[in-house]
Amino acid sequence: ALVVFGTIALASVQAKPFDGTEHGIADYMDKLNMEYLQKHITNFLVGLAAMIIFLVFDYSIFKTFAMWAYIGIIGLLMLLFIFGKVRGGAQGWFVFDTLERAIQPGELSKIALIVMLSKYVSAAMDRDGRLLKFKDVMIALGITFVPFMLIVLQPDYGTAIVLLVIMVVTFFVAQIKWIYIILAAVGAGVGLPLMSAASDDAKYHVGQSQMAIGSGRLTGKGFFGEQTLAQLRYVPARHTDFIFSGITEAVGFIGSTILIIVFFALLFRWMYIAIKARDNFGTCLVTGVSAMLAAHIFENIGMTMGIMPVTGIPLPFISYGGSNMLTNMIGVGIVLNVYMRRPMKRKRKHDKIRENG
């Protein structure tokens, strides 16, 4: 549902401005940017295929490939400094001009980190009941620190922050000692202001975004409305990082609130799945994916409203972007995998009837 909604929103904000002279479907179709729509749908289909692959095999097999996936991603992140292209101020892309495609290893590093952290942390939980030993905490920090620093050096602070959120939430589920959480909070309090210094361009983007959000008022102007600020190109990155601005302009306060509620419903459902997982590894996997999604939602929507720093974070399932769509759909596959293999509860009444013949 979110992908369908995002496709409609993308078609609206990327269209040429409607002026009221359109009378038939052909007139509307002429103003749509079909190139972006086709690529967006292709991105979803590729992500859907990846999702199916990640849910077919029992998720315990992820432990076998966790280290190889982690090393592979680290290698790709390092190669970016040699072969990577700059987009949005960060050298974080491999661009394939002949295919008119690009891939962002930083996005895929989230999945690699989730699986690797889940493998290590769940092993400590199985052994000690929780993430208890200082050595285990330090190793888990090191697992996060390597991709974190490689991404900070691009620099892509938004993705780096998401990696930290994944680690912190995984630690919380592993019942880490509170002293470690306090130290992490102090470190974040010192480091985050250094990442959030707003440039003049960022301030301009936020100002235009706030204008579009405000113009939507209570009920919005409607998708494919006439002369919207998004269609008139007042909103920068209207199809990627700032698509929430165009959405709110179209559906207003009420519609955007419903969208946020849908996101929260999805997150609560995933937290339920994490609780019902058959083992600690499954719980950590779903927790990591949920943390990734929550970080993107909170940062993206907050960024468009000016209450969070501009860090180039897309809105999951809605913003245009192949790497992010692929990462999100793999995350869905992992969550479904864990849910499909949860322990099934037997109905006591039914069992008693069978036992009594």
Short mmCIF file of C-alpha atoms in Angstrom, two decimals:
data_model
loop_
_atom_site.label_atom_id
_atom_site.label_comp_id
_atom_site.label_asym_id
_atom_site.label_seq_id
_atom_site.Cartn_x
_atom_site.Cartn_y
_atom_site.Cartn_z
CA ALA A 1 0.00 0.00 0.00
CA LEU A 2 2.84 2.39 0.81
CA VAL A 3 4.54 1.64 -2.52
CA VAL A 4 1.31 2.25 -4.44
CA PHE A 5 0.74 5.51 -2.56
CA GLY A 6 4.34 6.53 -3.19
CA THR A 7 4.00 5.80 -6.90
CA ILE A 8 0.95 8.08 -7.11
CA ALA A 9 2.77 10.79 -5.14
CA LEU A 10 5.84 10.47 -7.36
CA ALA A 11 3.72 10.77 -10.51
CA SER A 12 2.09 13.91 -9.13
CA VAL A 13 5.19 15.79 -7.95
CA GLN A 14 7.22 14.94 -11.07
CA ALA A 15 4.48 15.92 -13.54
CA LYS A 16 4.53 19.10 -15.56
CA PRO A 17 2.29 21.71 -13.91
CA PHE A 18 -1.41 21.15 -14.56
CA ASP A 19 -3.25 24.31 -15.59
CA GLY A 20 -6.88 23.24 -15.81
CA THR A 21 -6.96 22.86 -19.58
CA GLU A 22 -6.68 19.07 -19.35
CA HIS A 23 -9.87 17.31 -20.49
CA GLY A 24 -9.04 13.66 -21.07
CA ILE A 25 -6.71 10.93 -19.88
CA ALA A 26 -4.36 11.62 -22.79
CA ASP A 27 -3.92 15.23 -21.65
CA TYR A 28 -2.95 14.08 -18.15
CA MET A 29 -0.67 11.34 -19.43
CA ASP A 30 1.24 13.83 -21.58
CA LYS A 31 2.25 15.73 -18.46
CA LEU A 32 3.49 12.71 -16.49
CA ASN A 33 7.19 11.91 -16.29
CA MET A 34 6.95 8.32 -17.47
CA GLU A 35 10.72 7.75 -17.25
CA TYR A 36 10.76 8.14 -13.47
CA LEU A 37 7.58 6.12 -13.07
CA GLN A 38 8.94 3.22 -15.09
CA LYS A 39 12.20 3.24 -13.13
CA HIS A 40 10.34 3.43 -9.83
CA ILE A 41 8.16 0.45 -10.72
CA THR A 42 11.23 -1.45 -11.91
CA ASN A 43 12.95 -0.67 -8.60
CA PHE A 44 9.99 -2.13 -6.74
CA LEU A 45 9.91 -5.29 -8.86
CA VAL A 46 13.64 -5.86 -8.29
CA GLY A 47 13.07 -5.30 -4.58
CA LEU A 48 10.13 -7.71 -4.63
CA ALA A 49 12.33 -10.42 -6.17
CA ALA A 50 14.96 -9.83 -3.48
CA MET A 51 12.28 -9.99 -0.78
CA ILE A 52 11.14 -13.41 -2.03
CA ILE A 53 14.73 -14.68 -2.04
CA PHE A 54 15.24 -13.54 1.55
CA LEU A 55 12.08 -15.24 2.85
CA VAL A 56 12.36 -18.59 1.04
CA PHE A 57 15.20 -20.08 3.12
CA ASP A 58 15.14 -20.43 6.90
CA TYR A 59 16.67 -17.27 8.34
CA SER A 60 19.17 -19.29 10.37
CA ILE A 61 21.16 -19.63 7.13
CA PHE A 62 21.89 -15.89 7.33
CA LYS A 63 24.42 -16.68 10.07
CA THR A 64 26.49 -18.63 7.56
CA PHE A 65 26.74 -15.73 5.12
CA ALA A 66 26.78 -12.85 7.64
CA MET A 67 30.55 -12.43 7.74
CA TRP A 68 30.94 -12.68 3.96
CA ALA A 69 28.19 -10.10 3.38
CA TYR A 70 29.75 -7.79 5.96
CA ILE A 71 33.25 -8.07 4.43
CA GLY A 72 31.81 -7.56 0.95
CA ILE A 73 30.04 -4.36 1.96
CA ILE A 74 33.16 -3.03 3.69
CA GLY A 75 35.06 -3.69 0.48
CA LEU A 76 32.48 -1.83 -1.61
CA LEU A 77 32.50 1.12 0.79
CA MET A 78 36.28 1.34 0.47
CA LEU A 79 36.16 1.11 -3.32
CA LEU A 80 33.84 4.12 -3.37
CA PHE A 81 36.80 6.38 -2.55
CA ILE A 82 38.42 5.24 -5.80
CA PHE A 83 35.56 4.61 -8.22
CA GLY A 84 32.60 6.28 -6.52
CA LYS A 85 30.71 9.26 -7.90
CA VAL A 86 29.52 12.29 -5.94
CA ARG A 87 25.78 12.80 -5.60
CA GLY A 88 24.15 15.12 -3.12
CA GLY A 89 27.57 16.09 -1.76
CA ALA A 90 28.58 12.51 -0.85
CA GLN A 91 30.92 10.18 -2.72
CA GLY A 92 28.64 7.24 -2.12
CA TRP A 93 27.55 5.94 -5.53
CA PHE A 94 28.69 3.53 -8.18
CA VAL A 95 27.23 4.95 -11.40
CA PHE A 96 26.68 2.79 -14.48
CA ASP A 97 26.13 5.28 -17.29
CA THR A 98 25.35 2.70 -19.98
CA LEU A 99 22.52 1.26 -17.87
CA GLU A 100 21.47 4.70 -16.55
CA ARG A 101 21.59 3.19 -13.10
CA ALA A 102 23.46 3.74 -9.84
CA ILE A 103 23.87 1.77 -6.64
CA GLN A 104 24.56 3.09 -3.15
CA PRO A 105 26.48 0.57 -1.01
CA GLY A 106 25.72 2.63 2.09
CA GLU A 107 22.08 1.57 1.83
CA LEU A 108 22.95 -2.12 1.60
CA SER A 109 25.37 -1.74 4.52
CA LYS A 110 22.33 -1.41 6.78
CA ILE A 111 21.21 -4.96 5.98
CA ALA A 112 24.77 -6.31 6.32
CA LEU A 113 25.10 -4.62 9.72
CA ILE A 114 21.71 -5.88 10.92
CA VAL A 115 22.58 -9.50 10.07
CA MET A 116 26.13 -9.32 11.45
CA LEU A 117 25.11 -7.59 14.68
CA SER A 118 22.18 -9.98 15.13
CA LYS A 119 24.46 -12.98 14.75
CA TYR A 120 26.98 -11.75 17.32
CA VAL A 121 24.58 -10.20 19.84
CA SER A 122 22.15 -13.14 19.78
CA ALA A 123 25.06 -15.53 20.41
CA ALA A 124 25.95 -13.52 23.53
CA MET A 125 22.30 -13.56 24.61
CA ASP A 126 22.08 -17.33 24.12
CA ARG A 127 25.20 -17.79 26.23
CA ASP A 128 24.71 -15.24 29.02
CA GLY A 129 21.02 -14.32 28.78
CA ARG A 130 21.89 -10.76 27.74
CA LEU A 131 24.67 -8.66 26.21
CA LEU A 132 26.64 -8.61 29.42
CA LYS A 133 30.40 -8.78 28.95
CA PHE A 134 32.45 -5.68 28.17
CA LYS A 135 34.38 -7.62 25.52
CA ASP A 136 31.16 -8.50 23.68
CA VAL A 137 30.01 -4.88 23.76
CA MET A 138 33.34 -3.68 22.37
CA ILE A 139 33.27 -6.20 19.52
CA ALA A 140 29.69 -5.20 18.63
CA LEU A 141 30.77 -1.55 18.68
CA GLY A 142 33.65 -2.40 16.37
CA ILE A 143 31.31 -4.18 13.95
CA THR A 144 29.29 -0.97 13.72
CA PHE A 145 32.21 1.45 13.80
CA VAL A 146 33.91 0.25 10.59
CA PRO A 147 31.03 0.89 8.14
CA PHE A 148 29.98 3.92 10.20
CA MET A 149 33.34 5.66 9.72
CA LEU A 150 33.58 4.73 6.03
CA ILE A 151 30.16 6.31 5.46
CA VAL A 152 30.96 9.39 7.55
CA LEU A 153 34.05 9.98 5.39
CA GLN A 154 31.94 10.11 2.18
CA PRO A 155 30.35 12.14 3.93
CA ASP A 156 26.83 10.70 4.34
CA TYR A 157 25.78 11.59 7.87
CA GLY A 158 22.18 10.46 7.42
CA THR A 159 23.08 6.85 6.64
CA ALA A 160 25.72 6.89 9.39
CA ILE A 161 23.11 7.96 11.94
CA VAL A 162 20.82 5.11 10.83
CA LEU A 163 23.63 2.62 11.50
CA LEU A 164 23.99 4.01 15.01
CA VAL A 165 20.24 3.73 15.62
CA ILE A 166 20.30 0.09 14.48
CA MET A 167 23.13 -0.64 16.93
CA VAL A 168 21.55 1.19 19.88
CA VAL A 169 18.13 -0.45 19.47
CA THR A 170 19.75 -3.89 19.09
CA PHE A 171 21.72 -3.25 22.29
CA PHE A 172 18.55 -2.22 24.09
CA VAL A 173 16.78 -5.45 23.11
CA ALA A 174 19.86 -7.37 24.25
CA GLN A 175 19.38 -5.81 27.71
CA ILE A 176 22.74 -4.10 27.77
CA LYS A 177 23.83 -2.45 31.03
CA TRP A 178 22.48 1.07 31.50
CA ILE A 179 25.97 2.49 32.00
CA TYR A 180 26.75 1.67 28.36
CA ILE A 181 23.54 3.35 27.19
CA ILE A 182 24.38 6.48 29.21
CA LEU A 183 27.89 6.62 27.75
CA ALA A 184 26.47 6.18 24.24
CA ALA A 185 23.95 8.98 24.84
CA VAL A 186 26.73 11.31 26.02
CA GLY A 187 28.83 10.46 22.98
CA ALA A 188 25.88 11.06 20.66
CA GLY A 189 25.17 14.37 22.37
CA VAL A 190 28.72 15.50 21.63
CA GLY A 191 28.96 14.13 18.10
CA LEU A 192 25.56 14.82 16.54
CA PRO A 193 25.83 18.64 16.63
CA LEU A 194 29.00 18.32 14.52
CA MET A 195 27.00 16.43 11.88
CA SER A 196 23.99 18.72 11.86
CA ALA A 197 25.51 22.06 10.90
CA ALA A 198 23.08 23.46 8.36
CA SER A 199 24.44 24.99 5.15
CA ASP A 200 22.73 27.81 3.28
CA ASP A 201 21.47 25.30 0.71
CA ALA A 202 19.98 23.12 3.45
CA LYS A 203 18.23 26.11 5.00
CA TYR A 204 16.82 27.04 1.61
CA HIS A 205 15.56 23.48 1.04
CA VAL A 206 13.86 23.42 4.43
CA GLY A 207 12.26 26.83 3.86
CA GLN A 208 10.79 25.74 0.53
CA SER A 209 9.65 22.46 2.07
CA GLN A 210 7.89 24.23 4.94
CA MET A 211 6.15 26.51 2.46
CA ALA A 212 4.80 23.51 0.53
CA ILE A 213 3.68 21.76 3.71
CA GLY A 214 1.90 24.87 4.93
CA SER A 215 0.15 25.40 1.60
CA GLY A 216 -1.52 22.01 1.96
CA ARG A 217 -3.52 23.27 4.95
CA LEU A 218 -6.05 20.81 6.42
CA THR A 219 -7.17 18.70 3.45
CA GLY A 220 -4.60 19.51 0.74
CA LYS A 221 -4.80 20.52 -2.89
CA GLY A 222 -5.14 16.96 -4.18
CA PHE A 223 -2.78 14.91 -6.31
CA PHE A 224 -2.40 16.23 -9.86
CA GLY A 225 -3.84 19.56 -8.72
CA GLU A 226 -3.29 22.78 -10.59
CA GLN A 227 -0.05 24.74 -10.15
CA THR A 228 1.17 23.04 -6.98
CA LEU A 229 4.48 24.23 -5.52
CA ALA A 230 5.98 20.77 -6.04
CA GLN A 231 5.04 20.74 -9.72
CA LEU A 232 6.33 24.29 -10.14
CA ARG A 233 9.73 23.05 -8.85
CA TYR A 234 9.70 25.18 -5.70
CA VAL A 235 10.52 22.09 -3.63
CA PRO A 236 14.06 20.74 -4.19
CA ALA A 237 14.50 16.94 -4.34
CA ARG A 238 10.70 16.73 -4.45
CA HIS A 239 10.78 13.10 -5.66
CA THR A 240 13.46 11.83 -3.24
CA ASP A 241 14.38 13.32 0.14
CA PHE A 242 11.61 15.94 0.25
CA ILE A 243 8.73 13.95 -1.21
CA PHE A 244 6.82 14.26 2.09
CA SER A 245 6.50 18.00 1.37
CA GLY A 246 4.76 17.34 -1.95
CA ILE A 247 2.57 14.69 -0.33
CA THR A 248 1.45 17.01 2.46
CA GLU A 249 0.74 19.75 -0.05
CA ALA A 250 -1.51 17.27 -1.89
CA VAL A 251 -3.29 15.53 1.01
CA GLY A 252 -2.99 18.15 3.74
CA PHE A 253 -2.62 17.68 7.48
CA ILE A 254 -5.26 14.96 7.62
CA GLY A 255 -3.79 12.86 4.83
CA SER A 256 -0.20 13.17 6.04
CA THR A 257 -1.28 12.21 9.55
CA ILE A 258 -2.93 9.07 8.18
CA LEU A 259 0.31 8.24 6.35
CA ILE A 260 2.27 8.55 9.60
CA ILE A 261 -0.28 6.33 11.37
CA VAL A 262 0.17 3.67 8.67
CA PHE A 263 3.93 3.76 9.20
CA PHE A 264 3.49 3.36 12.95
CA ALA A 265 1.03 0.49 12.45
CA LEU A 266 3.69 -1.26 10.37
CA LEU A 267 6.34 -0.66 13.02
CA PHE A 268 4.11 -1.95 15.83
CA ARG A 269 3.34 -5.05 13.79
CA TRP A 270 7.05 -5.67 13.29
CA MET A 271 7.72 -5.23 17.01
CA TYR A 272 5.05 -7.86 17.67
CA ILE A 273 6.82 -10.20 15.23
CA ALA A 274 10.14 -9.57 17.01
CA ILE A 275 8.56 -10.60 20.32
CA LYS A 276 7.08 -13.77 18.79
CA ALA A 277 10.31 -14.88 17.07
CA ARG A 278 11.48 -18.40 17.84
CA ASP A 279 14.97 -17.36 18.99
CA ASN A 280 17.15 -14.39 19.90
CA PHE A 281 18.62 -14.24 16.41
CA GLY A 282 15.16 -13.74 14.88
CA THR A 283 14.29 -11.11 17.49
CA CYS A 284 17.48 -9.17 16.77
CA LEU A 285 16.94 -9.35 13.00
CA VAL A 286 13.41 -7.91 13.13
CA THR A 287 14.46 -5.35 15.74
CA GLY A 288 17.27 -4.13 13.49
CA VAL A 289 15.00 -3.80 10.45
CA SER A 290 12.39 -1.98 12.57
CA ALA A 291 15.04 0.40 13.88
CA MET A 292 16.20 1.12 10.32
CA LEU A 293 12.66 1.91 9.19
CA ALA A 294 11.87 4.06 12.25
CA ALA A 295 15.08 6.08 11.84
CA HIS A 296 14.26 6.83 8.21
CA ILE A 297 10.68 7.86 8.96
CA PHE A 298 11.56 10.08 11.91
CA GLU A 299 14.54 11.76 10.24
CA ASN A 300 12.90 12.26 6.82
CA ILE A 301 9.64 13.72 8.07
CA GLY A 302 11.41 15.79 10.72
CA MET A 303 13.87 17.07 8.10
CA THR A 304 11.10 18.29 5.79
CA MET A 305 9.48 20.18 8.68
CA GLY A 306 12.72 21.75 9.87
CA ILE A 307 12.91 19.96 13.23
CA MET A 308 15.72 17.58 12.17
CA PRO A 309 18.97 18.27 10.29
CA VAL A 310 19.01 17.84 6.51
CA THR A 311 20.86 14.56 6.02
CA GLY A 312 19.53 13.21 2.70
CA ILE A 313 17.43 10.41 4.16
CA PRO A 314 14.64 9.05 1.88
CA LEU A 315 11.13 8.12 3.04
CA PRO A 316 10.83 4.30 3.00
CA PHE A 317 8.75 2.71 0.22
CA ILE A 318 7.75 6.15 -1.07
CA SER A 319 10.82 8.16 -2.13
CA TYR A 320 12.34 7.48 -5.54
CA GLY A 321 15.56 5.50 -5.30
CA GLY A 322 16.57 1.99 -6.29
CA SER A 323 19.10 1.25 -3.54
CA ASN A 324 16.76 2.36 -0.78
CA MET A 325 13.80 0.44 -2.23
CA LEU A 326 15.97 -2.69 -2.53
CA THR A 327 17.14 -2.33 1.08
CA ASN A 328 13.61 -1.83 2.39
CA MET A 329 12.21 -4.79 0.46
CA ILE A 330 15.03 -7.04 1.71
CA GLY A 331 14.09 -5.88 5.19
CA VAL A 332 10.48 -6.90 4.56
CA GLY A 333 11.71 -10.30 3.38
CA ILE A 334 13.70 -10.77 6.60
CA VAL A 335 10.71 -9.84 8.77
CA LEU A 336 8.38 -12.18 6.87
CA ASN A 337 10.96 -14.95 7.12
CA VAL A 338 11.12 -14.66 10.89
CA TYR A 339 7.32 -14.51 11.17
CA MET A 340 6.77 -17.53 8.91
CA ARG A 341 9.06 -19.63 11.11
CA ARG A 342 7.75 -18.52 14.49
CA PRO A 343 6.75 -21.26 16.97
CA MET A 344 3.07 -22.12 16.44
CA LYS A 345 0.91 -22.09 19.56
CA ARG A 346 -1.36 -25.06 20.01
CA LYS A 347 -4.84 -24.55 21.29
CA ARG A 348 -4.97 -26.14 24.70
CA LYS A 349 -8.62 -27.02 24.44
CA HIS A 350 -8.11 -28.80 21.14
CA ASP A 351 -5.10 -30.69 22.53
CA LYS A 352 -7.04 -31.83 25.60
CA ILE A 353 -9.83 -33.15 23.43
CA ARG A 354 -7.34 -35.16 21.37
CA GLU A 355 -5.61 -36.49 24.51
CA ASN A 356 -8.90 -37.60 26.00
CA GLY A 357 -9.85 -39.36 22.77
#
